[in-house]
Coordinates of C-alpha atoms and ligand atoms in Angstrom, one line a residue:
Chain A
M1 CA 0.3 0.1 0.3
L2 CA 0.8 3.8 -0.5
T3 CA 1.8 4.8 2.4
R4 CA 0.7 8.5 3.9
E5 CA 4.2 10.0 3.4
E6 CA 4.2 9.0 -0.4
L7 CA 0.8 9.8 -1.0
A8 CA 1.5 13.2 0.5
E9 CA 4.7 13.7 -1.9
M10 CA 2.6 12.9 -4.8
D11 CA 0.1 15.2 -4.6
V12 CA 2.0 18.3 -4.4
E13 CA 3.2 16.9 -8.0
L14 CA 0.2 15.9 -9.6
A15 CA -1.8 19.1 -8.9
H16 CA 0.4 21.0 -11.4
Y17 CA -1.1 18.9 -14.0
E18 CA -4.6 19.3 -15.9
Q19 CA -5.0 15.4 -16.0
K20 CA -4.0 13.0 -13.1
R21 CA -1.7 10.9 -15.3
G22 CA 0.6 14.0 -16.2
G23 CA 2.4 13.2 -12.6
C24 CA 2.9 9.7 -12.9
I25 CA 6.5 10.0 -14.3
E26 CA 6.6 12.3 -10.9
A27 CA 4.7 9.8 -8.7
L28 CA 7.2 7.3 -10.5
K29 CA 10.0 8.9 -9.1
V30 CA 8.6 9.7 -5.9
L31 CA 8.1 5.6 -5.1
Q32 CA 11.7 4.9 -6.5
R33 CA 13.1 7.8 -4.3
R34 CA 11.6 5.9 -1.1
R35 CA 11.6 2.2 -2.4
G36 CA 14.4 2.2 -4.6
W37 CA 13.0 0.6 -7.5
I38 CA 10.0 0.1 -9.0
S39 CA 8.3 -3.3 -8.4
D40 CA 5.7 -4.9 -9.8
Q41 CA 4.2 -4.7 -6.8
S42 CA 4.6 -0.7 -6.7
L43 CA 3.5 -0.2 -10.1
A44 CA -0.1 -2.1 -9.2
E45 CA -0.4 0.1 -6.3
L46 CA 0.5 3.0 -8.0
A47 CA -1.5 2.5 -11.2
D48 CA -4.5 1.9 -8.7
F49 CA -3.9 5.2 -7.1
L50 CA -3.4 7.3 -10.8
E51 CA -6.7 5.4 -12.1
M52 CA -4.5 4.2 -14.9
S53 CA -4.1 0.5 -16.1
V54 CA -1.2 -1.4 -15.0
D55 CA 0.0 -2.2 -18.5
D56 CA -0.4 2.0 -19.3
L57 CA 2.0 2.6 -16.7
D58 CA 4.5 0.1 -17.2
S59 CA 4.6 1.3 -20.6
V60 CA 5.6 4.5 -19.4
A61 CA 8.0 3.1 -16.5
T62 CA 10.1 1.4 -19.2
F63 CA 9.9 3.8 -21.5
Y64 CA 12.2 6.3 -19.2
N65 CA 16.1 4.4 -18.5
L66 CA 16.0 6.4 -14.9
I67 CA 13.0 4.5 -14.1
F68 CA 14.3 1.3 -12.8
R69 CA 12.0 -1.8 -13.1
K70 CA 14.9 -4.0 -11.6
P71 CA 16.4 -3.8 -8.4
V72 CA 19.6 -1.9 -7.8
G73 CA 22.2 -1.0 -5.8
R74 CA 22.6 1.5 -3.1
H75 CA 24.6 3.8 -5.5
V76 CA 24.1 4.0 -9.2
I77 CA 26.9 4.9 -11.1
L78 CA 25.9 6.7 -14.4
V79 CA 28.7 6.6 -16.9
C80 CA 28.6 8.8 -19.9
D81 CA 30.1 7.2 -23.2
S82 CA 28.9 9.9 -25.7
V83 CA 30.9 11.5 -28.0
S84 CA 33.4 13.9 -26.1
C85 CA 33.8 11.2 -23.1
W86 CA 34.5 9.0 -25.9
A87 CA 37.3 11.1 -27.5
T88 CA 38.6 11.5 -24.2
G89 CA 38.7 7.8 -22.8
C90 CA 35.6 6.8 -21.4
E91 CA 36.5 3.5 -22.8
Q92 CA 39.2 2.9 -20.3
I93 CA 37.1 4.5 -17.3
L94 CA 34.8 2.0 -17.9
D95 CA 37.3 -1.0 -18.1
Y96 CA 38.3 0.1 -14.7
L97 CA 34.9 0.2 -13.0
A98 CA 34.0 -3.0 -14.7
E99 CA 37.4 -4.7 -13.2
T100 CA 37.7 -3.0 -9.8
L101 CA 33.8 -3.7 -9.0
G102 CA 33.9 -7.1 -11.0
I103 CA 30.8 -6.4 -12.9
T104 CA 29.2 -5.4 -16.5
L105 CA 27.2 -2.5 -17.6
G106 CA 23.7 -3.4 -16.3
Q107 CA 24.9 -5.3 -13.2
T108 CA 25.1 -4.9 -9.2
T109 CA 27.4 -6.1 -7.3
A110 CA 27.1 -8.8 -5.2
D111 CA 27.0 -6.7 -2.2
R112 CA 24.7 -4.8 -3.5
R113 CA 26.5 -1.5 -3.0
F114 CA 26.9 -0.4 -7.0
T115 CA 24.9 -0.6 -9.9
L116 CA 26.9 0.1 -13.2
L117 CA 25.0 2.2 -16.0
P118 CA 25.8 3.9 -19.4
N119 CA 24.4 6.9 -19.5
A120 CA 23.8 10.0 -22.8
C121 CA 26.2 12.9 -22.2
L122 CA 26.0 14.4 -18.9
G123 CA 26.1 18.2 -20.4
A124 CA 29.8 18.2 -18.7
C125 CA 31.7 17.7 -21.6
D126 CA 34.6 20.5 -20.8
H127 CA 35.2 18.0 -17.7
A128 CA 35.4 14.8 -20.1
P129 CA 35.4 12.1 -19.4
A130 CA 32.4 12.1 -16.7
L131 CA 30.2 10.1 -14.3
M132 CA 27.3 10.4 -11.7
I133 CA 27.3 9.0 -8.9
D134 CA 23.8 9.1 -7.7
A135 CA 23.3 13.0 -7.6
D136 CA 26.7 13.7 -7.6
L137 CA 28.8 14.5 -11.0
H138 CA 32.6 13.6 -11.3
G139 CA 34.6 14.8 -14.0
D140 CA 38.2 14.7 -15.6
L141 CA 38.3 11.1 -14.5
R142 CA 41.7 9.4 -14.0
R143 CA 41.8 5.7 -13.4
Q144 CA 43.7 7.1 -10.3
K145 CA 40.9 9.4 -9.2
I146 CA 38.3 6.4 -9.3
D147 CA 39.4 4.4 -6.3
E148 CA 39.3 7.6 -4.2
I149 CA 35.9 8.8 -5.4
L150 CA 34.5 5.1 -5.3
A151 CA 35.3 5.3 -1.7
R152 CA 33.2 7.8 -0.5
Y153 CA 29.6 5.8 -1.4
E154 CA 29.3 3.0 1.0
Chain B
M1 CA 33.4 43.1 -24.4
E2 CA 29.7 42.9 -22.9
R3 CA 28.7 39.6 -21.8
P4 CA 25.2 40.5 -20.6
L5 CA 24.2 36.6 -20.2
T6 CA 26.7 35.7 -18.2
E7 CA 28.3 38.8 -16.5
N8 CA 26.5 37.7 -13.0
I9 CA 27.8 33.8 -13.4
R10 CA 30.9 33.2 -10.9
P11 CA 31.4 29.5 -11.8
G12 CA 31.8 27.6 -9.2
Q13 CA 30.5 29.7 -6.6
F14 CA 26.8 30.0 -5.3
P15 CA 24.5 31.9 -7.9
P16 CA 23.0 35.0 -7.1
G17 CA 20.4 35.4 -4.5
I18 CA 17.3 37.0 -5.0
V19 CA 19.0 40.3 -3.5
D20 CA 21.8 39.9 -5.5
Y21 CA 20.2 39.6 -8.5
E22 CA 17.8 42.7 -7.9
R23 CA 21.2 44.4 -6.5
A24 CA 22.5 43.8 -10.3
G25 CA 19.5 45.1 -11.8
G26 CA 17.1 42.1 -11.8
Y27 CA 13.7 42.0 -12.3
R28 CA 14.1 45.4 -13.6
A29 CA 13.2 44.7 -17.1
L30 CA 10.1 42.6 -15.5
R31 CA 9.0 45.8 -13.8
K32 CA 9.2 47.8 -17.1
V33 CA 7.2 45.2 -19.4
L34 CA 4.4 45.5 -16.6
A35 CA 4.3 48.9 -16.9
D36 CA 4.1 49.1 -20.5
A37 CA 1.5 46.5 -20.5
D38 CA 1.7 45.6 -23.9
P39 CA 2.3 42.1 -24.8
G40 CA 1.8 42.7 -28.8
G41 CA 4.9 45.6 -28.7
L42 CA 6.8 42.9 -26.6
I43 CA 6.6 40.1 -29.2
K44 CA 7.5 42.8 -32.0
T45 CA 10.6 44.0 -29.7
V46 CA 11.5 40.3 -29.7
T47 CA 11.4 40.0 -33.4
D48 CA 13.3 42.7 -34.3
S49 CA 16.0 41.8 -31.9
H50 CA 16.6 39.0 -34.1
L51 CA 16.7 37.1 -31.5
R52 CA 16.5 33.4 -33.0
G53 CA 15.7 29.8 -30.9
R54 CA 19.2 28.9 -29.0
G55 CA 17.7 24.8 -28.9
G56 CA 19.2 24.0 -32.1
A57 CA 16.8 24.7 -34.8
G58 CA 17.3 28.6 -35.1
F59 CA 13.8 29.4 -35.2
P60 CA 13.0 32.9 -35.1
T61 CA 11.8 33.6 -31.4
G62 CA 9.5 36.5 -32.1
R63 CA 8.1 34.8 -34.8
K64 CA 7.2 31.7 -32.8
W65 CA 5.2 33.6 -29.9
S66 CA 3.2 35.4 -32.2
F67 CA 1.8 32.1 -33.3
V68 CA -0.2 31.8 -30.1
P69 CA -3.7 32.5 -31.1
R70 CA -4.9 36.0 -29.2
G71 CA -7.9 38.0 -28.6
E72 CA -11.2 36.7 -29.8
Q73 CA -9.6 33.4 -30.9
A74 CA -7.3 32.7 -27.7
V75 CA -7.8 29.7 -25.7
H76 CA -6.5 29.3 -22.2
P77 CA -4.7 28.2 -20.4
V78 CA -1.7 28.8 -22.6
Y79 CA 1.6 26.9 -21.4
L80 CA 5.1 28.2 -21.8
I81 CA 7.7 25.4 -21.5
I82 CA 11.6 25.7 -21.0
N83 CA 13.5 23.0 -22.4
A84 CA 16.3 22.4 -20.0
D85 CA 16.5 18.9 -21.3
E86 CA 19.9 19.8 -22.5
M87 CA 21.2 15.9 -23.9
E88 CA 23.1 16.7 -27.3
P89 CA 26.1 14.6 -27.1
G90 CA 29.0 17.7 -26.6
T91 CA 26.6 20.4 -25.1
F92 CA 27.2 21.8 -21.9
K93 CA 25.5 25.4 -22.4
D94 CA 22.2 25.6 -20.5
R95 CA 24.0 24.2 -17.7
L96 CA 26.0 26.8 -17.0
L97 CA 22.5 29.6 -17.3
L98 CA 20.6 27.0 -15.0
E99 CA 23.2 26.2 -12.0
G100 CA 24.6 30.0 -12.5
N101 CA 22.0 32.5 -12.5
P102 CA 18.3 30.6 -12.3
H103 CA 16.5 34.2 -11.5
Q104 CA 18.0 35.5 -14.9
L105 CA 15.7 32.2 -15.9
I106 CA 12.8 33.0 -14.0
E107 CA 12.7 36.9 -15.2
G108 CA 12.9 35.8 -18.6
I109 CA 10.0 33.3 -18.4
I110 CA 7.8 35.8 -16.3
I111 CA 8.5 38.3 -19.6
A112 CA 8.0 35.7 -22.1
G113 CA 4.7 34.3 -20.2
Y114 CA 3.1 37.8 -20.1
A115 CA 4.3 38.5 -24.1
I116 CA 2.1 35.1 -25.2
E117 CA -0.4 35.7 -21.7
A118 CA 0.7 32.5 -20.5
D119 CA -1.1 30.9 -17.4
T120 CA 1.5 28.5 -16.7
A121 CA 5.1 27.6 -17.0
F122 CA 7.0 24.5 -17.2
I123 CA 10.4 23.9 -16.6
F124 CA 11.5 20.9 -18.2
L125 CA 14.4 19.7 -16.6
R126 CA 16.6 16.3 -17.2
R127 CA 16.9 14.6 -14.2
E128 CA 20.9 14.1 -14.3
Y129 CA 21.1 17.7 -13.5
T130 CA 20.5 17.9 -9.7
L131 CA 22.4 21.1 -9.0
A132 CA 20.3 23.0 -11.4
E133 CA 17.2 21.6 -10.1
H134 CA 18.3 22.2 -6.2
R135 CA 19.1 26.0 -7.5
C136 CA 15.9 26.5 -9.8
A137 CA 13.5 25.2 -7.0
R138 CA 14.8 27.7 -4.7
A139 CA 15.0 30.9 -6.9
I140 CA 11.4 29.7 -7.8
A141 CA 10.2 29.9 -3.7
E142 CA 12.2 33.2 -3.7
A143 CA 10.4 34.7 -6.6
C144 CA 7.0 33.5 -5.5
E145 CA 7.4 35.0 -2.0
R146 CA 8.3 38.7 -3.4
G147 CA 5.5 38.4 -5.6
Y148 CA 7.0 37.8 -9.0
L149 CA 5.1 34.6 -9.3
G150 CA 1.7 34.0 -8.5
R151 CA -1.6 35.8 -8.9
D152 CA -1.7 39.3 -9.8
I153 CA 2.4 39.5 -10.2
L154 CA 3.3 43.4 -8.7
G155 CA -0.2 44.5 -9.0
S156 CA -0.3 44.5 -12.5
G157 CA -3.2 41.6 -12.9
F158 CA -1.2 39.2 -14.6
S159 CA -0.9 35.4 -13.3
L160 CA 1.3 33.0 -13.9
D161 CA 2.7 29.9 -11.8
V162 CA 6.1 28.1 -12.6
Y163 CA 6.6 24.6 -11.8
L164 CA 9.8 22.6 -12.3
H165 CA 9.5 19.2 -13.7
S166 CA 12.9 17.1 -13.3
S167 CA 12.3 14.2 -16.2
A168 CA 13.3 10.6 -15.9
G169 CA 15.7 10.3 -18.8
R170 CA 16.2 9.6 -22.5
Y171 CA 17.7 12.2 -25.2
I172 CA 14.5 12.4 -27.3
C173 CA 12.5 14.2 -24.7
G174 CA 14.5 16.8 -25.9
E175 CA 12.3 17.0 -28.7
E176 CA 9.7 19.5 -28.3
T177 CA 6.4 17.2 -28.9
A178 CA 8.1 14.3 -27.3
L179 CA 8.4 16.6 -24.6
L180 CA 4.8 17.2 -23.8
N181 CA 3.9 14.0 -24.5
A182 CA 6.7 13.7 -21.5
L183 CA 4.7 16.2 -19.5
E184 CA 1.4 14.4 -19.7
G185 CA 3.0 11.7 -18.3
R186 CA 3.1 9.3 -21.5
R187 CA 6.0 7.8 -23.7
A188 CA 8.1 10.6 -25.0
I189 CA 7.3 9.8 -28.8
P190 CA 7.0 12.8 -31.1
R191 CA 3.7 14.0 -32.3
A192 CA 2.8 14.5 -35.9
K193 CA 3.5 18.1 -37.0
P194 CA 1.1 19.9 -38.2
P195 CA -0.5 21.3 -35.8
F196 CA 2.4 22.7 -34.0
P197 CA 2.7 23.1 -30.4
P198 CA 2.2 27.2 -30.4
V199 CA -2.1 26.2 -31.7
T200 CA -2.1 22.8 -29.8
G201 CA 0.4 21.8 -27.3
L202 CA 0.4 20.4 -24.0
W203 CA -3.2 18.6 -23.5
G204 CA -4.0 20.3 -27.0
K205 CA -3.7 23.8 -25.8
P206 CA -1.4 26.8 -27.2
T207 CA 1.9 25.9 -26.0
I208 CA 5.5 27.7 -26.7
V209 CA 8.4 25.5 -26.2
N210 CA 11.9 27.7 -26.2
N211 CA 15.2 26.4 -24.7
V212 CA 16.8 28.2 -21.7
E213 CA 19.5 30.1 -23.4
T214 CA 16.6 31.4 -25.2
I215 CA 14.8 32.7 -22.7
C216 CA 17.6 34.0 -20.5
N217 CA 18.0 36.9 -23.7
V218 CA 14.8 37.9 -22.9
P219 CA 15.2 40.2 -20.0
Q220 CA 17.7 42.4 -21.5
I221 CA 16.1 42.7 -24.5
A222 CA 13.0 43.5 -23.0
E223 CA 15.1 46.5 -20.6
H224 CA 17.4 47.5 -23.3
G225 CA 15.2 47.0 -26.7
A226 CA 15.8 45.4 -30.0
D227 CA 18.6 47.4 -31.5
R228 CA 20.9 47.3 -28.4
F229 CA 20.4 43.6 -28.8
R230 CA 21.6 43.4 -32.4
A231 CA 24.4 45.5 -31.5
L232 CA 25.7 43.0 -29.4
S233 CA 26.3 40.4 -32.4
N234 CA 28.7 40.2 -35.4
S235 CA 26.1 38.8 -37.7
V236 CA 22.7 39.4 -38.7
D237 CA 21.1 37.2 -35.9
G238 CA 21.0 39.5 -32.6
G239 CA 23.0 38.9 -29.7
T240 CA 25.8 37.3 -27.8
K241 CA 26.1 33.4 -28.0
L242 CA 27.2 31.0 -25.1
Y243 CA 30.0 28.6 -27.6
G244 CA 31.9 25.8 -26.2
V245 CA 34.6 23.2 -26.8
S246 CA 35.1 19.8 -25.8
G247 CA 37.7 17.5 -26.9
R248 CA 41.8 17.5 -26.8
V249 CA 42.2 21.4 -26.6
K250 CA 44.3 22.8 -24.1
K251 CA 41.4 24.6 -22.0
P252 CA 38.0 23.1 -22.8
G253 CA 34.9 25.3 -21.6
L254 CA 32.2 27.8 -22.6
W255 CA 32.6 31.4 -23.3
E256 CA 29.9 34.4 -24.5
L257 CA 31.0 35.7 -27.5
P258 CA 29.1 38.0 -30.3
M259 CA 27.3 36.2 -32.2
G260 CA 29.6 35.2 -35.1
A261 CA 32.6 34.9 -33.6
S262 CA 35.1 32.9 -35.8
I263 CA 35.5 29.1 -34.9
R264 CA 39.1 30.0 -35.0
E265 CA 38.8 32.7 -32.3
I266 CA 37.0 30.3 -30.4
L267 CA 39.1 27.3 -30.7
E268 CA 42.3 29.2 -31.0
E269 CA 42.2 32.0 -28.7
H270 CA 39.4 30.7 -25.8
A271 CA 40.3 26.9 -26.0
G272 CA 43.7 27.9 -26.3
G273 CA 44.2 25.4 -29.2
M274 CA 45.1 21.8 -29.7
K275 CA 47.0 20.0 -26.8
D276 CA 50.4 19.5 -27.6
G277 CA 50.9 16.3 -29.1
W278 CA 47.7 16.3 -30.9
A279 CA 46.5 18.0 -34.3
L280 CA 43.2 19.1 -35.5
R281 CA 41.5 17.6 -38.1
A282 CA 37.5 17.8 -37.8
I283 CA 34.9 19.8 -35.8
M284 CA 31.2 19.3 -35.4
P285 CA 30.1 23.0 -34.7
G286 CA 27.3 22.4 -32.4
G287 CA 26.8 19.0 -30.9
A288 CA 26.8 15.4 -32.3
S289 CA 24.2 16.0 -34.9
T290 CA 26.0 18.5 -37.1
E291 CA 28.2 17.8 -39.9
F292 CA 31.9 18.2 -39.8
L293 CA 33.7 20.6 -40.7
P294 CA 37.4 20.1 -41.9
A295 CA 40.3 21.7 -40.1
D296 CA 40.6 24.2 -42.9
R297 CA 37.3 25.9 -42.5
L298 CA 38.3 28.1 -39.4
D299 CA 37.0 31.1 -40.7
V300 CA 33.4 30.6 -40.8
K301 CA 31.5 32.7 -38.5
M302 CA 29.5 30.8 -36.0
D303 CA 26.2 32.2 -36.7
F304 CA 23.1 30.6 -38.1
D305 CA 23.5 31.6 -41.8
S306 CA 27.4 31.4 -42.2
V307 CA 27.5 27.7 -40.7
E308 CA 24.6 26.4 -43.0
A309 CA 26.6 28.2 -45.7
A310 CA 29.4 25.9 -44.7
G311 CA 27.8 23.0 -45.1
S312 CA 27.1 22.3 -41.5
R313 CA 24.5 23.6 -38.8
L314 CA 25.0 26.2 -35.9
G315 CA 22.9 23.5 -33.9
T316 CA 23.9 24.0 -30.0
G317 CA 27.4 26.2 -30.5
T318 CA 29.2 23.6 -28.4
M319 CA 31.9 22.3 -30.6
I320 CA 33.4 19.0 -30.4
V321 CA 36.9 18.6 -31.6
L322 CA 38.1 15.4 -33.7
D323 CA 42.0 15.0 -33.1
D324 CA 44.5 13.3 -35.4
R325 CA 45.2 10.5 -33.2
T326 CA 41.5 9.6 -32.4
C327 CA 39.8 7.3 -35.2
P328 CA 37.0 9.3 -37.4
V329 CA 35.0 5.6 -38.0
G330 CA 35.4 4.8 -34.1
M331 CA 33.9 8.6 -33.9
I332 CA 31.0 8.0 -36.0
L333 CA 30.3 4.7 -34.6
N334 CA 29.9 6.0 -31.3
L335 CA 27.9 8.5 -32.3
M336 CA 25.5 6.0 -34.3
R337 CA 25.7 4.1 -31.0
F338 CA 23.8 6.9 -29.1
F339 CA 21.4 7.9 -31.5
A340 CA 20.3 4.0 -32.0
R341 CA 20.1 3.8 -28.1
E342 CA 18.1 7.2 -27.9
S343 CA 15.9 6.2 -31.1
C344 CA 12.4 6.3 -29.3
G345 CA 11.3 3.3 -31.9
W346 CA 8.3 4.9 -33.4
C347 CA 9.1 5.2 -36.9
T348 CA 10.8 2.1 -38.8
P349 CA 13.4 3.9 -41.1
C350 CA 15.1 5.4 -37.6
R351 CA 14.3 2.0 -35.1
E352 CA 15.5 -0.2 -38.0
G353 CA 18.2 1.8 -39.9
L354 CA 20.2 3.2 -36.9
P355 CA 21.0 -0.4 -35.2
W356 CA 22.1 -1.5 -39.0
L357 CA 24.3 1.3 -39.5
V358 CA 25.7 0.3 -35.9
R359 CA 26.6 -3.0 -37.3
T360 CA 28.1 -2.0 -40.4
L361 CA 30.2 0.4 -38.9
E362 CA 31.2 -2.4 -36.0
A363 CA 32.0 -4.3 -38.7
I364 CA 34.2 -1.8 -40.8
E365 CA 36.0 -0.5 -36.9
N366 CA 36.8 -4.1 -36.4
G367 CA 37.9 -5.3 -39.5
E368 CA 35.4 -6.8 -40.8
G369 CA 34.1 -4.2 -43.5
Q370 CA 33.6 -5.3 -47.3
A371 CA 33.7 -2.7 -50.1
A372 CA 30.1 -2.8 -50.4
D373 CA 29.7 -1.6 -47.1
M374 CA 30.6 1.3 -48.2
E375 CA 27.5 1.9 -50.4
I376 CA 25.2 0.6 -47.6
L377 CA 26.4 3.7 -45.1
H378 CA 25.4 6.0 -48.2
R379 CA 22.2 4.6 -48.8
H380 CA 21.1 5.1 -45.4
T381 CA 22.0 8.9 -45.4
G382 CA 19.0 9.3 -48.0
L383 CA 17.0 6.5 -46.6
L384 CA 16.8 8.5 -42.8
G385 CA 16.9 12.0 -44.1
P386 CA 14.9 14.6 -43.9
G387 CA 11.5 13.6 -44.8
H388 CA 11.6 9.9 -44.2
T389 CA 10.8 10.0 -40.5
F390 CA 8.6 11.1 -37.6
C391 CA 11.1 13.6 -36.0
A392 CA 14.7 15.4 -36.7
L393 CA 16.8 12.8 -34.5
A394 CA 17.3 10.5 -37.6
P395 CA 18.1 13.4 -40.1
G396 CA 20.4 14.5 -37.3
A397 CA 22.2 11.4 -36.7
V398 CA 23.0 10.9 -40.6
E399 CA 24.7 14.3 -40.6
P400 CA 27.9 13.6 -39.3
L401 CA 27.2 10.2 -41.2
Q402 CA 27.3 11.6 -44.5
S403 CA 29.7 14.5 -44.0
G404 CA 32.1 11.9 -42.7
L405 CA 31.7 9.5 -45.2
A406 CA 32.6 12.2 -47.5
L407 CA 35.7 13.7 -45.5
F408 CA 37.2 10.2 -44.0
E409 CA 36.7 8.5 -47.0
E410 CA 40.4 7.4 -47.3
D411 CA 40.1 6.3 -44.1
F412 CA 37.1 4.3 -43.8
L413 CA 38.8 2.4 -47.1
R414 CA 41.7 2.0 -45.2
H415 CA 39.9 0.1 -42.8
I416 CA 38.6 -1.9 -44.8
R417 CA 41.5 -2.7 -47.5
Q418 CA 44.0 -3.4 -44.1
K419 CA 41.2 -5.6 -42.4
S420 CA 42.2 -3.6 -38.8
C421 CA 41.8 0.0 -37.5
P422 CA 44.7 2.0 -38.4
W423 CA 44.5 3.7 -34.9
K424 CA 44.6 0.9 -32.8
Ligands
FMN501 C1 16.0 14.5 -30.9 C2 16.0 15.9 -30.1 C3 16.5 16.6 -29.7 C4 16.2 17.9 -28.7 N1 16.8 18.2 -27.5 C5 16.7 19.8 -27.3 C6 17.2 19.7 -26.0 O1 17.8 19.0 -25.1 N2 17.3 21.2 -25.6 C7 16.3 22.2 -26.4 O2 16.6 23.3 -26.2 N3 15.7 21.5 -27.8 C8 16.2 20.4 -28.3 N4 15.8 20.2 -29.2 C9 14.9 21.1 -30.2 C10 13.5 21.2 -30.1 O3 12.7 20.5 -30.7 C11 13.1 22.8 -29.9 O4 13.0 23.2 -31.7 C12 13.5 23.7 -29.2 O5 13.5 23.5 -27.9 C13 12.6 24.8 -29.4 O6 13.3 26.1 -28.7 P1 13.9 27.4 -29.6 O7 13.2 28.0 -30.7 O8 14.2 28.1 -27.9 O9 15.2 27.2 -29.7 C14 15.6 18.9 -29.6 C15 15.3 18.1 -31.0 C16 15.3 17.1 -31.5 C17 14.9 16.7 -32.8
SF4_502 S1 12.6 9.7 -36.3 FE1 13.7 7.9 -34.4 S2 13.2 9.4 -32.3 FE2 12.2 10.5 -34.0 S3 10.0 9.6 -34.0 FE3 11.2 8.0 -35.3 S4 11.8 6.7 -34.5 FE4 11.3 8.0 -32.9
FES503 S1 30.4 13.8 -23.9 FE1 30.3 13.2 -21.7 S2 29.7 14.7 -20.5 FE2 29.7 15.4 -22.7

C-alpha cells in the first residue's frame, strides 16, 4: 500500500497537471526515491492510485531509462559514453570500473553497493570523461581518481 | 566586451540569490514590461531583436510567439515550457545558465509568459541536472515570496505559476513534441506536425517551447530594446552566444561571445588550441547532430546562416573537436550507437536503420568490413534523411555520417583494405 508520506509527496506534484496521469512520472520517481526501484507490486499500487491500467503505467515506466524496473544497488553509477567522453577515454574508465567492481554494464555488485549503467552525455563535456554517482557529478576522470571517488560511497 | 548573459555568473560559486540579483539590476526588466502593459509590442521588440532559438534549430523567437492565438481566438490556459533537457552530446551550455543564474531564467520566463499571455510555465529539466534542480527550485520559491510569481504579479493583474519538472531520462524528450508527451505522463514519442504546439500543444492547449538560453536573453531585450541586442552581434542574428569546445584542446570550456565569432577565435584564442602532441582534423560545430567541418574551415563565422553556408549547422554552438590520434570511424560509430540507443522506436527507418548502421560501422572498425558496406552507409544517409522519419532525430543522426563519409573516405577504405583499425 502507498504510505501516507508517499501520497502526500505525490499530491504536491499531481496538482500541477491538468490530468492525474500527467504526474505519473513524478509519482514513479517519488516511489523510486523511497523504495529504491519500481517492483510489480509498487507499479500495481501506483496504477490503482493514478486510475491508470497497470500496462499503461508500465509502458511509461519502461520508456525512461532512469526509472528502474529491476532492483539496483545502494548507489547507481551513470557513466557517460557519449562522444566527448569517448574521445577522451571513457572506455578505459569503464574497463577500470568493471574490473574494480567485478561487474559489467547493467549489473549490480553482489554486496548491492553499486549498479553500473551507461548514460547519454551528462552535459559536462568540458570535464570529460565524466560520470555521476547518485546525485553527484564527477569529471576530469583518471583511473587513479576512481578508487578515491568510489570510497566515498558506502 | 559585453557579456549580458553571463556577467553575473561566477562559475564554481553559489548563484546570486534574489537580493543580489535585484541589486545587479534584476527584475527591473519585468517591472518595465508590466508598466508598459503591451504584450503585442513586446513580441514585436523580440522579433526586431533578431533573437533566434538557441535549442538547435534557430527558429526566430518573436515569430514563434506570434503564432499563439490571441484576442477573440485566444484559448486558455496557454503554456510556456522551458526546454532544459540538454542532452545533445557535446553540449553543456544550459547547465551554466541554470546553475549559475536561475533568477535570470525566471525573469525571462515571466516576461515571455507575459508576452504570450501564458497562465502556467514548466521548466522541463533533465534528471541528471541535480544541482540545477536544487537551485531553480530555490529561485522559484524566492520569486514567489517576492510577488514576482503567482497571482496578480506586482499588482499588474497578470498571473503566472512556474513548476519545475525533473524528467527521467531519454534524449528524445528534448524534441519539443516528445517533451509534451513526457509532461503529460506518456511515453516520449514525438507527435505529428501540424498542428504545431503554439496552437495545439500541452493537453491540446497553445504552448510555446523555448530553450533555456533563448529565454535567458529575454530580460535584456525587454529592458534595453531590439537595437541594443542586435548591436551585440557580429552577424545578422542578434545578441551574444554561449560557445563551447570539448575534446583534446588545451582549455575546454564555455565563453559568451558576440554571435558570429569565428571558429578560429573560439578554438584558438579561447580554448587555447589543440593540446601539445594532438593536431586538429575536423570539428562538429554544434553538437552530435551537426556535419563535420574540415580543419581548413576555421574562418567560418559561428552564426546560423554562415555555418549553414559552410555545409553544417550552428546547432547548439558547442563544438566537438576531432584530433588526429582518434579514429574517425570509431567516432562516427560512437555517435551512431548513441542515436540508435536513444531512438524512440516509433518509426521504422530510424528504429531499424540506426542499428543497421551501427552493425555496419562495427564491422568496418573491427576489420571485417567489405567494399559494399560503403554503399550501405551512403544509402542510409538518404533513407534516414529529412522527410522519411517522424522527427528530426534520425536526420540529425546521419548529418555527421554523411559529412564523415565524404571527409574521411580514405580512412574508411583503409579500415576495409587492411582489415583492421589503423588507430589500434
Ligand atoms: C532529438 C531532438 C532532441 C532535442 N533536444 C533538445 C534539448 O535538449 N534542448 C532544447 O532546447 N532543444 C532540443 N531540441 C529542439 C527542440 O525540439 C526545439 O526546437 C527547441 O526546444 C525550441 O526552442 P528554441 O526555439 O528556443 O530554440 C531537440 C530536437 C530534437 C529533434
Ligand atoms: S525519427 Fe527516431 S526518434 Fe524520431 S520518431 Fe522516428 S523512431 Fe522516434
Ligand atoms: S559527452 Fe560526456 S559529458 Fe558530454
